[in-house]
Amino acid sequence: KFADNVQLRFFLGTLQDRVGNKEEVIANMKQVIDMDPNHVQGLNYLAFTYAETGANLDEAEGLVRKALEIEPKDGFILDTLGWILYKKGSFTDSVKVLESAHKFQPAESIIAEHLGDAYNKVQMMEKARGMYEKAAILESDVRKVRDIRTKITILEQQQMKVGGSDRKPASQ
């Protein structure tokens, strides 16, 4: 009925995401961008969707960089760029961008978790653990909290192996 309404098309794409239909998310976000090439949320959403699926990472980087030209201080857009860089294996660059994202959105669990993942990849284990702890505190979804706590346990186990001890972390 309102096929030409860009914001309704965007909301439709987000609803498709909630039910796990990534193909429809991508199709709707592409339509949003076709209708409004400067739709910051659409650019970011499509880029993040690509990052989460690990597909079209170069295209995703281009989309998110365009969104950043429009909104350079948006922590969520910075998070998307950082996550794309992480997925591309540019972990040091990812840390820098995710630290900026966290500065702009310090109360966002997913950004803290992404930063923890990036710290982990560059062997900054204490910082990784701190970000995971923060992410777990900020997160309200019980399943996600459990997943984050699992990352903390794995990190503790890795640190124990490096230290040569057979001790088990308190979180077990």
mmCIF file with all atom_site columns, C-alpha atoms in Angstrom:
data_model
loop_
_atom_site.group_PDB
_atom_site.id
_atom_site.type_symbol
_atom_site.label_atom_id
_atom_site.label_alt_id
_atom_site.label_comp_id
_atom_site.label_asym_id
_atom_site.label_entity_id
_atom_site.label_seq_id
_atom_site.pdbx_PDB_ins_code
_atom_site.Cartn_x
_atom_site.Cartn_y
_atom_site.Cartn_z
_atom_site.occupancy
_atom_site.B_iso_or_equiv
_atom_site.pdbx_formal_charge
_atom_site.auth_seq_id
_atom_site.auth_comp_id
_atom_site.auth_asym_id
_atom_site.auth_atom_id
_atom_site.pdbx_PDB_model_num
ATOM 1   C CA . LYS A 1 1   ? 0.000  0.000   0.000  1.00 0.00 ? 1   LYS A CA 1
ATOM 2   C CA . PHE A 1 2   ? 2.894  2.387   0.823  1.00 0.00 ? 2   PHE A CA 1
ATOM 3   C CA . ALA A 1 3   ? 5.611  0.888   -1.363 1.00 0.00 ? 3   ALA A CA 1
ATOM 4   C CA . ASP A 1 4   ? 7.255  4.277   -1.953 1.00 0.00 ? 4   ASP A CA 1
ATOM 5   C CA . ASN A 1 5   ? 7.622  5.162   1.732  1.00 0.00 ? 5   ASN A CA 1
ATOM 6   C CA . VAL A 1 6   ? 11.327 4.797   2.448  1.00 0.00 ? 6   VAL A CA 1
ATOM 7   C CA . GLN A 1 7   ? 10.976 4.671   6.230  1.00 0.00 ? 7   GLN A CA 1
ATOM 8   C CA . LEU A 1 8   ? 8.298  1.969   6.103  1.00 0.00 ? 8   LEU A CA 1
ATOM 9   C CA . ARG A 1 9   ? 10.529 -0.022  3.751  1.00 0.00 ? 9   ARG A CA 1
ATOM 10  C CA . PHE A 1 10  ? 13.362 0.353   6.284  1.00 0.00 ? 10  PHE A CA 1
ATOM 11  C CA . PHE A 1 11  ? 11.111 -0.832  9.140  1.00 0.00 ? 11  PHE A CA 1
ATOM 12  C CA . LEU A 1 12  ? 9.981  -3.792  7.028  1.00 0.00 ? 12  LEU A CA 1
ATOM 13  C CA . GLY A 1 13  ? 13.626 -4.752  6.581  1.00 0.00 ? 13  GLY A CA 1
ATOM 14  C CA . THR A 1 14  ? 14.257 -4.583  10.322 1.00 0.00 ? 14  THR A CA 1
ATOM 15  C CA . LEU A 1 15  ? 11.206 -6.759  10.970 1.00 0.00 ? 15  LEU A CA 1
ATOM 16  C CA . GLN A 1 16  ? 12.494 -9.297  8.458  1.00 0.00 ? 16  GLN A CA 1
ATOM 17  C CA . ASP A 1 17  ? 15.742 -9.307  10.439 1.00 0.00 ? 17  ASP A CA 1
ATOM 18  C CA . ARG A 1 18  ? 13.894 -10.135 13.651 1.00 0.00 ? 18  ARG A CA 1
ATOM 19  C CA . VAL A 1 19  ? 12.401 -13.233 12.057 1.00 0.00 ? 19  VAL A CA 1
ATOM 20  C CA . GLY A 1 20  ? 15.762 -14.257 10.603 1.00 0.00 ? 20  GLY A CA 1
ATOM 21  C CA . ASN A 1 21  ? 15.040 -13.677 6.921  1.00 0.00 ? 21  ASN A CA 1
ATOM 22  C CA . LYS A 1 22  ? 18.398 -12.173 5.877  1.00 0.00 ? 22  LYS A CA 1
ATOM 23  C CA . GLU A 1 23  ? 17.616 -12.325 2.149  1.00 0.00 ? 23  GLU A CA 1
ATOM 24  C CA . GLU A 1 24  ? 14.557 -10.113 2.652  1.00 0.00 ? 24  GLU A CA 1
ATOM 25  C CA . VAL A 1 25  ? 16.534 -7.787  4.916  1.00 0.00 ? 25  VAL A CA 1
ATOM 26  C CA . ILE A 1 26  ? 19.114 -7.319  2.186  1.00 0.00 ? 26  ILE A CA 1
ATOM 27  C CA . ALA A 1 27  ? 16.473 -6.838  -0.520 1.00 0.00 ? 27  ALA A CA 1
ATOM 28  C CA . ASN A 1 28  ? 14.579 -4.251  1.545  1.00 0.00 ? 28  ASN A CA 1
ATOM 29  C CA . MET A 1 29  ? 17.688 -2.331  2.566  1.00 0.00 ? 29  MET A CA 1
ATOM 30  C CA . LYS A 1 30  ? 18.841 -2.218  -1.051 1.00 0.00 ? 30  LYS A CA 1
ATOM 31  C CA . GLN A 1 31  ? 15.446 -0.749  -1.955 1.00 0.00 ? 31  GLN A CA 1
ATOM 32  C CA . VAL A 1 32  ? 15.797 1.813   0.848  1.00 0.00 ? 32  VAL A CA 1
ATOM 33  C CA . ILE A 1 33  ? 19.183 2.881   -0.533 1.00 0.00 ? 33  ILE A CA 1
ATOM 34  C CA . ASP A 1 34  ? 17.820 2.972   -4.088 1.00 0.00 ? 34  ASP A CA 1
ATOM 35  C CA . MET A 1 35  ? 15.003 5.249   -2.885 1.00 0.00 ? 35  MET A CA 1
ATOM 36  C CA . ASP A 1 36  ? 17.317 7.404   -0.751 1.00 0.00 ? 36  ASP A CA 1
ATOM 37  C CA . PRO A 1 37  ? 21.061 6.932   -1.423 1.00 0.00 ? 37  PRO A CA 1
ATOM 38  C CA . ASN A 1 38  ? 21.867 8.932   1.745  1.00 0.00 ? 38  ASN A CA 1
ATOM 39  C CA . HIS A 1 39  ? 19.610 6.961   4.120  1.00 0.00 ? 39  HIS A CA 1
ATOM 40  C CA . VAL A 1 40  ? 22.163 6.563   6.896  1.00 0.00 ? 40  VAL A CA 1
ATOM 41  C CA . GLN A 1 41  ? 20.273 3.861   8.763  1.00 0.00 ? 41  GLN A CA 1
ATOM 42  C CA . GLY A 1 42  ? 19.724 1.838   5.590  1.00 0.00 ? 42  GLY A CA 1
ATOM 43  C CA . LEU A 1 43  ? 23.388 2.098   4.599  1.00 0.00 ? 43  LEU A CA 1
ATOM 44  C CA . ASN A 1 44  ? 24.491 1.031   8.068  1.00 0.00 ? 44  ASN A CA 1
ATOM 45  C CA . TYR A 1 45  ? 21.916 -1.749  8.409  1.00 0.00 ? 45  TYR A CA 1
ATOM 46  C CA . LEU A 1 46  ? 22.848 -3.327  5.082  1.00 0.00 ? 46  LEU A CA 1
ATOM 47  C CA . ALA A 1 47  ? 26.558 -3.016  5.868  1.00 0.00 ? 47  ALA A CA 1
ATOM 48  C CA . PHE A 1 48  ? 26.094 -4.623  9.299  1.00 0.00 ? 48  PHE A CA 1
ATOM 49  C CA . THR A 1 49  ? 23.964 -7.405  7.828  1.00 0.00 ? 49  THR A CA 1
ATOM 50  C CA . TYR A 1 50  ? 26.742 -8.175  5.369  1.00 0.00 ? 50  TYR A CA 1
ATOM 51  C CA . ALA A 1 51  ? 29.292 -8.099  8.197  1.00 0.00 ? 51  ALA A CA 1
ATOM 52  C CA . GLU A 1 52  ? 27.242 -10.502 10.310 1.00 0.00 ? 52  GLU A CA 1
ATOM 53  C CA . THR A 1 53  ? 26.921 -12.937 7.419  1.00 0.00 ? 53  THR A CA 1
ATOM 54  C CA . GLY A 1 54  ? 30.547 -12.455 6.362  1.00 0.00 ? 54  GLY A CA 1
ATOM 55  C CA . ALA A 1 55  ? 29.426 -11.709 2.800  1.00 0.00 ? 55  ALA A CA 1
ATOM 56  C CA . ASN A 1 56  ? 30.222 -8.784  0.503  1.00 0.00 ? 56  ASN A CA 1
ATOM 57  C CA . LEU A 1 57  ? 32.623 -7.239  3.009  1.00 0.00 ? 57  LEU A CA 1
ATOM 58  C CA . ASP A 1 58  ? 34.154 -4.814  0.498  1.00 0.00 ? 58  ASP A CA 1
ATOM 59  C CA . GLU A 1 59  ? 30.688 -3.581  -0.473 1.00 0.00 ? 59  GLU A CA 1
ATOM 60  C CA . ALA A 1 60  ? 29.767 -3.389  3.202  1.00 0.00 ? 60  ALA A CA 1
ATOM 61  C CA . GLU A 1 61  ? 32.836 -1.254  3.920  1.00 0.00 ? 61  GLU A CA 1
ATOM 62  C CA . GLY A 1 62  ? 31.894 1.125   1.108  1.00 0.00 ? 62  GLY A CA 1
ATOM 63  C CA . LEU A 1 63  ? 28.336 1.431   2.413  1.00 0.00 ? 63  LEU A CA 1
ATOM 64  C CA . VAL A 1 64  ? 29.387 2.123   5.987  1.00 0.00 ? 64  VAL A CA 1
ATOM 65  C CA . ARG A 1 65  ? 32.053 4.616   4.954  1.00 0.00 ? 65  ARG A CA 1
ATOM 66  C CA . LYS A 1 66  ? 29.380 6.512   3.016  1.00 0.00 ? 66  LYS A CA 1
ATOM 67  C CA . ALA A 1 67  ? 27.191 6.513   6.141  1.00 0.00 ? 67  ALA A CA 1
ATOM 68  C CA . LEU A 1 68  ? 30.164 7.827   8.159  1.00 0.00 ? 68  LEU A CA 1
ATOM 69  C CA . GLU A 1 69  ? 30.610 10.709  5.721  1.00 0.00 ? 69  GLU A CA 1
ATOM 70  C CA . ILE A 1 70  ? 27.072 11.755  6.648  1.00 0.00 ? 70  ILE A CA 1
ATOM 71  C CA . GLU A 1 71  ? 27.226 10.905  10.385 1.00 0.00 ? 71  GLU A CA 1
ATOM 72  C CA . PRO A 1 72  ? 30.927 10.746  11.410 1.00 0.00 ? 72  PRO A CA 1
ATOM 73  C CA . LYS A 1 73  ? 30.303 10.621  15.164 1.00 0.00 ? 73  LYS A CA 1
ATOM 74  C CA . ASP A 1 74  ? 27.664 7.875   15.233 1.00 0.00 ? 74  ASP A CA 1
ATOM 75  C CA . GLY A 1 75  ? 28.867 5.083   17.509 1.00 0.00 ? 75  GLY A CA 1
ATOM 76  C CA . PHE A 1 76  ? 26.666 2.476   15.848 1.00 0.00 ? 76  PHE A CA 1
ATOM 77  C CA . ILE A 1 77  ? 28.038 3.253   12.399 1.00 0.00 ? 77  ILE A CA 1
ATOM 78  C CA . LEU A 1 78  ? 31.594 3.210   13.785 1.00 0.00 ? 78  LEU A CA 1
ATOM 79  C CA . ASP A 1 79  ? 30.802 -0.169  15.353 1.00 0.00 ? 79  ASP A CA 1
ATOM 80  C CA . THR A 1 80  ? 29.738 -1.483  11.957 1.00 0.00 ? 80  THR A CA 1
ATOM 81  C CA . LEU A 1 81  ? 32.973 -0.284  10.351 1.00 0.00 ? 81  LEU A CA 1
ATOM 82  C CA . GLY A 1 82  ? 35.005 -1.783  13.175 1.00 0.00 ? 82  GLY A CA 1
ATOM 83  C CA . TRP A 1 83  ? 33.166 -5.084  12.874 1.00 0.00 ? 83  TRP A CA 1
ATOM 84  C CA . ILE A 1 84  ? 33.701 -5.183  9.099  1.00 0.00 ? 84  ILE A CA 1
ATOM 85  C CA . LEU A 1 85  ? 37.424 -4.551  9.618  1.00 0.00 ? 85  LEU A CA 1
ATOM 86  C CA . TYR A 1 86  ? 37.430 -7.336  12.222 1.00 0.00 ? 86  TYR A CA 1
ATOM 87  C CA . LYS A 1 87  ? 35.719 -9.724  9.798  1.00 0.00 ? 87  LYS A CA 1
ATOM 88  C CA . LYS A 1 88  ? 38.282 -8.784  7.135  1.00 0.00 ? 88  LYS A CA 1
ATOM 89  C CA . GLY A 1 89  ? 41.130 -9.650  9.535  1.00 0.00 ? 89  GLY A CA 1
ATOM 90  C CA . SER A 1 90  ? 42.328 -6.060  10.086 1.00 0.00 ? 90  SER A CA 1
ATOM 91  C CA . PHE A 1 91  ? 42.297 -6.448  13.855 1.00 0.00 ? 91  PHE A CA 1
ATOM 92  C CA . THR A 1 92  ? 44.522 -3.495  14.798 1.00 0.00 ? 92  THR A CA 1
ATOM 93  C CA . ASP A 1 93  ? 42.437 -1.109  12.680 1.00 0.00 ? 93  ASP A CA 1
ATOM 94  C CA . SER A 1 94  ? 39.322 -2.717  14.084 1.00 0.00 ? 94  SER A CA 1
ATOM 95  C CA . VAL A 1 95  ? 40.433 -1.954  17.654 1.00 0.00 ? 95  VAL A CA 1
ATOM 96  C CA . LYS A 1 96  ? 40.970 1.732   16.840 1.00 0.00 ? 96  LYS A CA 1
ATOM 97  C CA . VAL A 1 97  ? 37.557 2.136   15.231 1.00 0.00 ? 97  VAL A CA 1
ATOM 98  C CA . LEU A 1 98  ? 35.738 0.116   17.909 1.00 0.00 ? 98  LEU A CA 1
ATOM 99  C CA . GLU A 1 99  ? 37.389 2.169   20.659 1.00 0.00 ? 99  GLU A CA 1
ATOM 100 C CA . SER A 1 100 ? 35.910 5.272   18.987 1.00 0.00 ? 100 SER A CA 1
ATOM 101 C CA . ALA A 1 101 ? 32.524 3.574   18.716 1.00 0.00 ? 101 ALA A CA 1
ATOM 102 C CA . HIS A 1 102 ? 32.665 2.676   22.408 1.00 0.00 ? 102 HIS A CA 1
ATOM 103 C CA . LYS A 1 103 ? 33.560 6.251   23.296 1.00 0.00 ? 103 LYS A CA 1
ATOM 104 C CA . PHE A 1 104 ? 30.390 7.492   21.555 1.00 0.00 ? 104 PHE A CA 1
ATOM 105 C CA . GLN A 1 105 ? 28.169 4.631   22.821 1.00 0.00 ? 105 GLN A CA 1
ATOM 106 C CA . PRO A 1 106 ? 29.656 3.447   26.147 1.00 0.00 ? 106 PRO A CA 1
ATOM 107 C CA . ALA A 1 107 ? 26.409 1.829   27.329 1.00 0.00 ? 107 ALA A CA 1
ATOM 108 C CA . GLU A 1 108 ? 25.898 -0.411  24.278 1.00 0.00 ? 108 GLU A CA 1
ATOM 109 C CA . SER A 1 109 ? 26.541 -4.100  24.967 1.00 0.00 ? 109 SER A CA 1
ATOM 110 C CA . ILE A 1 110 ? 27.224 -5.197  21.387 1.00 0.00 ? 110 ILE A CA 1
ATOM 111 C CA . ILE A 1 111 ? 29.864 -2.506  20.907 1.00 0.00 ? 111 ILE A CA 1
ATOM 112 C CA . ALA A 1 112 ? 31.608 -3.528  24.138 1.00 0.00 ? 112 ALA A CA 1
ATOM 113 C CA . GLU A 1 113 ? 31.484 -7.171  23.037 1.00 0.00 ? 113 GLU A CA 1
ATOM 114 C CA . HIS A 1 114 ? 32.872 -6.369  19.579 1.00 0.00 ? 114 HIS A CA 1
ATOM 115 C CA . LEU A 1 115 ? 35.676 -4.364  21.179 1.00 0.00 ? 115 LEU A CA 1
ATOM 116 C CA . GLY A 1 116 ? 36.370 -7.300  23.501 1.00 0.00 ? 116 GLY A CA 1
ATOM 117 C CA . ASP A 1 117 ? 36.600 -9.616  20.498 1.00 0.00 ? 117 ASP A CA 1
ATOM 118 C CA . ALA A 1 118 ? 39.014 -7.250  18.760 1.00 0.00 ? 118 ALA A CA 1
ATOM 119 C CA . TYR A 1 119 ? 41.152 -6.877  21.901 1.00 0.00 ? 119 TYR A CA 1
ATOM 120 C CA . ASN A 1 120 ? 41.244 -10.651 22.150 1.00 0.00 ? 120 ASN A CA 1
ATOM 121 C CA . LYS A 1 121 ? 42.546 -10.959 18.570 1.00 0.00 ? 121 LYS A CA 1
ATOM 122 C CA . VAL A 1 122 ? 45.407 -8.515  19.249 1.00 0.00 ? 122 VAL A CA 1
ATOM 123 C CA . GLN A 1 123 ? 46.293 -10.328 22.490 1.00 0.00 ? 123 GLN A CA 1
ATOM 124 C CA . MET A 1 124 ? 45.122 -7.556  24.835 1.00 0.00 ? 124 MET A CA 1
ATOM 125 C CA . MET A 1 125 ? 43.540 -10.089 27.151 1.00 0.00 ? 125 MET A CA 1
ATOM 126 C CA . GLU A 1 126 ? 42.875 -7.936  30.207 1.00 0.00 ? 126 GLU A CA 1
ATOM 127 C CA . LYS A 1 127 ? 41.181 -5.291  28.075 1.00 0.00 ? 127 LYS A CA 1
ATOM 128 C CA . ALA A 1 128 ? 39.200 -8.038  26.316 1.00 0.00 ? 128 ALA A CA 1
ATOM 129 C CA . ARG A 1 129 ? 38.016 -9.434  29.629 1.00 0.00 ? 129 ARG A CA 1
ATOM 130 C CA . GLY A 1 130 ? 37.042 -5.956  30.853 1.00 0.00 ? 130 GLY A CA 1
ATOM 131 C CA . MET A 1 131 ? 34.971 -5.315  27.734 1.00 0.00 ? 131 MET A CA 1
ATOM 132 C CA . TYR A 1 132 ? 33.308 -8.722  27.974 1.00 0.00 ? 132 TYR A CA 1
ATOM 133 C CA . GLU A 1 133 ? 32.452 -8.054  31.629 1.00 0.00 ? 133 GLU A CA 1
ATOM 134 C CA . LYS A 1 134 ? 30.993 -4.679  30.667 1.00 0.00 ? 134 LYS A CA 1
ATOM 135 C CA . ALA A 1 135 ? 29.047 -6.212  27.780 1.00 0.00 ? 135 ALA A CA 1
ATOM 136 C CA . ALA A 1 136 ? 27.578 -8.858  30.092 1.00 0.00 ? 136 ALA A CA 1
ATOM 137 C CA . ILE A 1 137 ? 26.469 -6.210  32.585 1.00 0.00 ? 137 ILE A CA 1
ATOM 138 C CA . LEU A 1 138 ? 24.891 -4.049  29.873 1.00 0.00 ? 138 LEU A CA 1
ATOM 139 C CA . GLU A 1 139 ? 23.126 -6.905  28.068 1.00 0.00 ? 139 GLU A CA 1
ATOM 140 C CA . SER A 1 140 ? 19.529 -7.734  29.007 1.00 0.00 ? 140 SER A CA 1
ATOM 141 C CA . ASP A 1 141 ? 19.070 -10.856 26.840 1.00 0.00 ? 141 ASP A CA 1
ATOM 142 C CA . VAL A 1 142 ? 19.860 -13.883 29.014 1.00 0.00 ? 142 VAL A CA 1
ATOM 143 C CA . ARG A 1 143 ? 21.116 -15.987 26.074 1.00 0.00 ? 143 ARG A CA 1
ATOM 144 C CA . LYS A 1 144 ? 23.500 -13.257 24.961 1.00 0.00 ? 144 LYS A CA 1
ATOM 145 C CA . VAL A 1 145 ? 24.776 -12.817 28.523 1.00 0.00 ? 145 VAL A CA 1
ATOM 146 C CA . ARG A 1 146 ? 25.474 -16.550 28.642 1.00 0.00 ? 146 ARG A CA 1
ATOM 147 C CA . ASP A 1 147 ? 27.369 -16.336 25.319 1.00 0.00 ? 147 ASP A CA 1
ATOM 148 C CA . ILE A 1 148 ? 29.448 -13.416 26.607 1.00 0.00 ? 148 ILE A CA 1
ATOM 149 C CA . ARG A 1 149 ? 30.186 -15.267 29.860 1.00 0.00 ? 149 ARG A CA 1
ATOM 150 C CA . THR A 1 150 ? 31.347 -18.230 27.754 1.00 0.00 ? 150 THR A CA 1
ATOM 151 C CA . LYS A 1 151 ? 33.835 -15.923 26.027 1.00 0.00 ? 151 LYS A CA 1
ATOM 152 C CA . ILE A 1 152 ? 35.131 -14.857 29.447 1.00 0.00 ? 152 ILE A CA 1
ATOM 153 C CA . THR A 1 153 ? 35.549 -18.494 30.488 1.00 0.00 ? 153 THR A CA 1
ATOM 154 C CA . ILE A 1 154 ? 37.400 -19.347 27.272 1.00 0.00 ? 154 ILE A CA 1
ATOM 155 C CA . LEU A 1 155 ? 39.646 -16.329 27.774 1.00 0.00 ? 155 LEU A CA 1
ATOM 156 C CA . GLU A 1 156 ? 40.397 -17.427 31.341 1.00 0.00 ? 156 GLU A CA 1
ATOM 157 C CA . GLN A 1 157 ? 41.184 -20.952 30.152 1.00 0.00 ? 157 GLN A CA 1
ATOM 158 C CA . GLN A 1 158 ? 43.566 -19.598 27.515 1.00 0.00 ? 158 GLN A CA 1
ATOM 159 C CA . GLN A 1 159 ? 45.312 -17.463 30.112 1.00 0.00 ? 159 GLN A CA 1
ATOM 160 C CA . MET A 1 160 ? 45.663 -20.473 32.420 1.00 0.00 ? 160 MET A CA 1
ATOM 161 C CA . LYS A 1 161 ? 47.250 -22.525 29.616 1.00 0.00 ? 161 LYS A CA 1
ATOM 162 C CA . VAL A 1 162 ? 49.703 -19.731 28.859 1.00 0.00 ? 162 VAL A CA 1
ATOM 163 C CA . GLY A 1 163 ? 50.673 -19.624 32.515 1.00 0.00 ? 163 GLY A CA 1
ATOM 164 C CA . GLY A 1 164 ? 51.252 -23.393 32.496 1.00 0.00 ? 164 GLY A CA 1
ATOM 165 C CA . SER A 1 165 ? 48.776 -24.080 35.279 1.00 0.00 ? 165 SER A CA 1
ATOM 166 C CA . ASP A 1 166 ? 46.015 -26.685 35.395 1.00 0.00 ? 166 ASP A CA 1
ATOM 167 C CA . ARG A 1 167 ? 43.898 -24.486 37.672 1.00 0.00 ? 167 ARG A CA 1
ATOM 168 C CA . LYS A 1 168 ? 40.336 -23.863 36.580 1.00 0.00 ? 168 LYS A CA 1
ATOM 169 C CA . PRO A 1 169 ? 38.858 -20.357 36.423 1.00 0.00 ? 169 PRO A CA 1
ATOM 170 C CA . ALA A 1 170 ? 36.363 -19.375 39.107 1.00 0.00 ? 170 ALA A CA 1
ATOM 171 C CA . SER A 1 171 ? 33.701 -18.919 36.433 1.00 0.00 ? 171 SER A CA 1
ATOM 172 C CA . GLN A 1 172 ? 33.620 -22.688 35.897 1.00 0.00 ? 172 GLN A CA 1
#
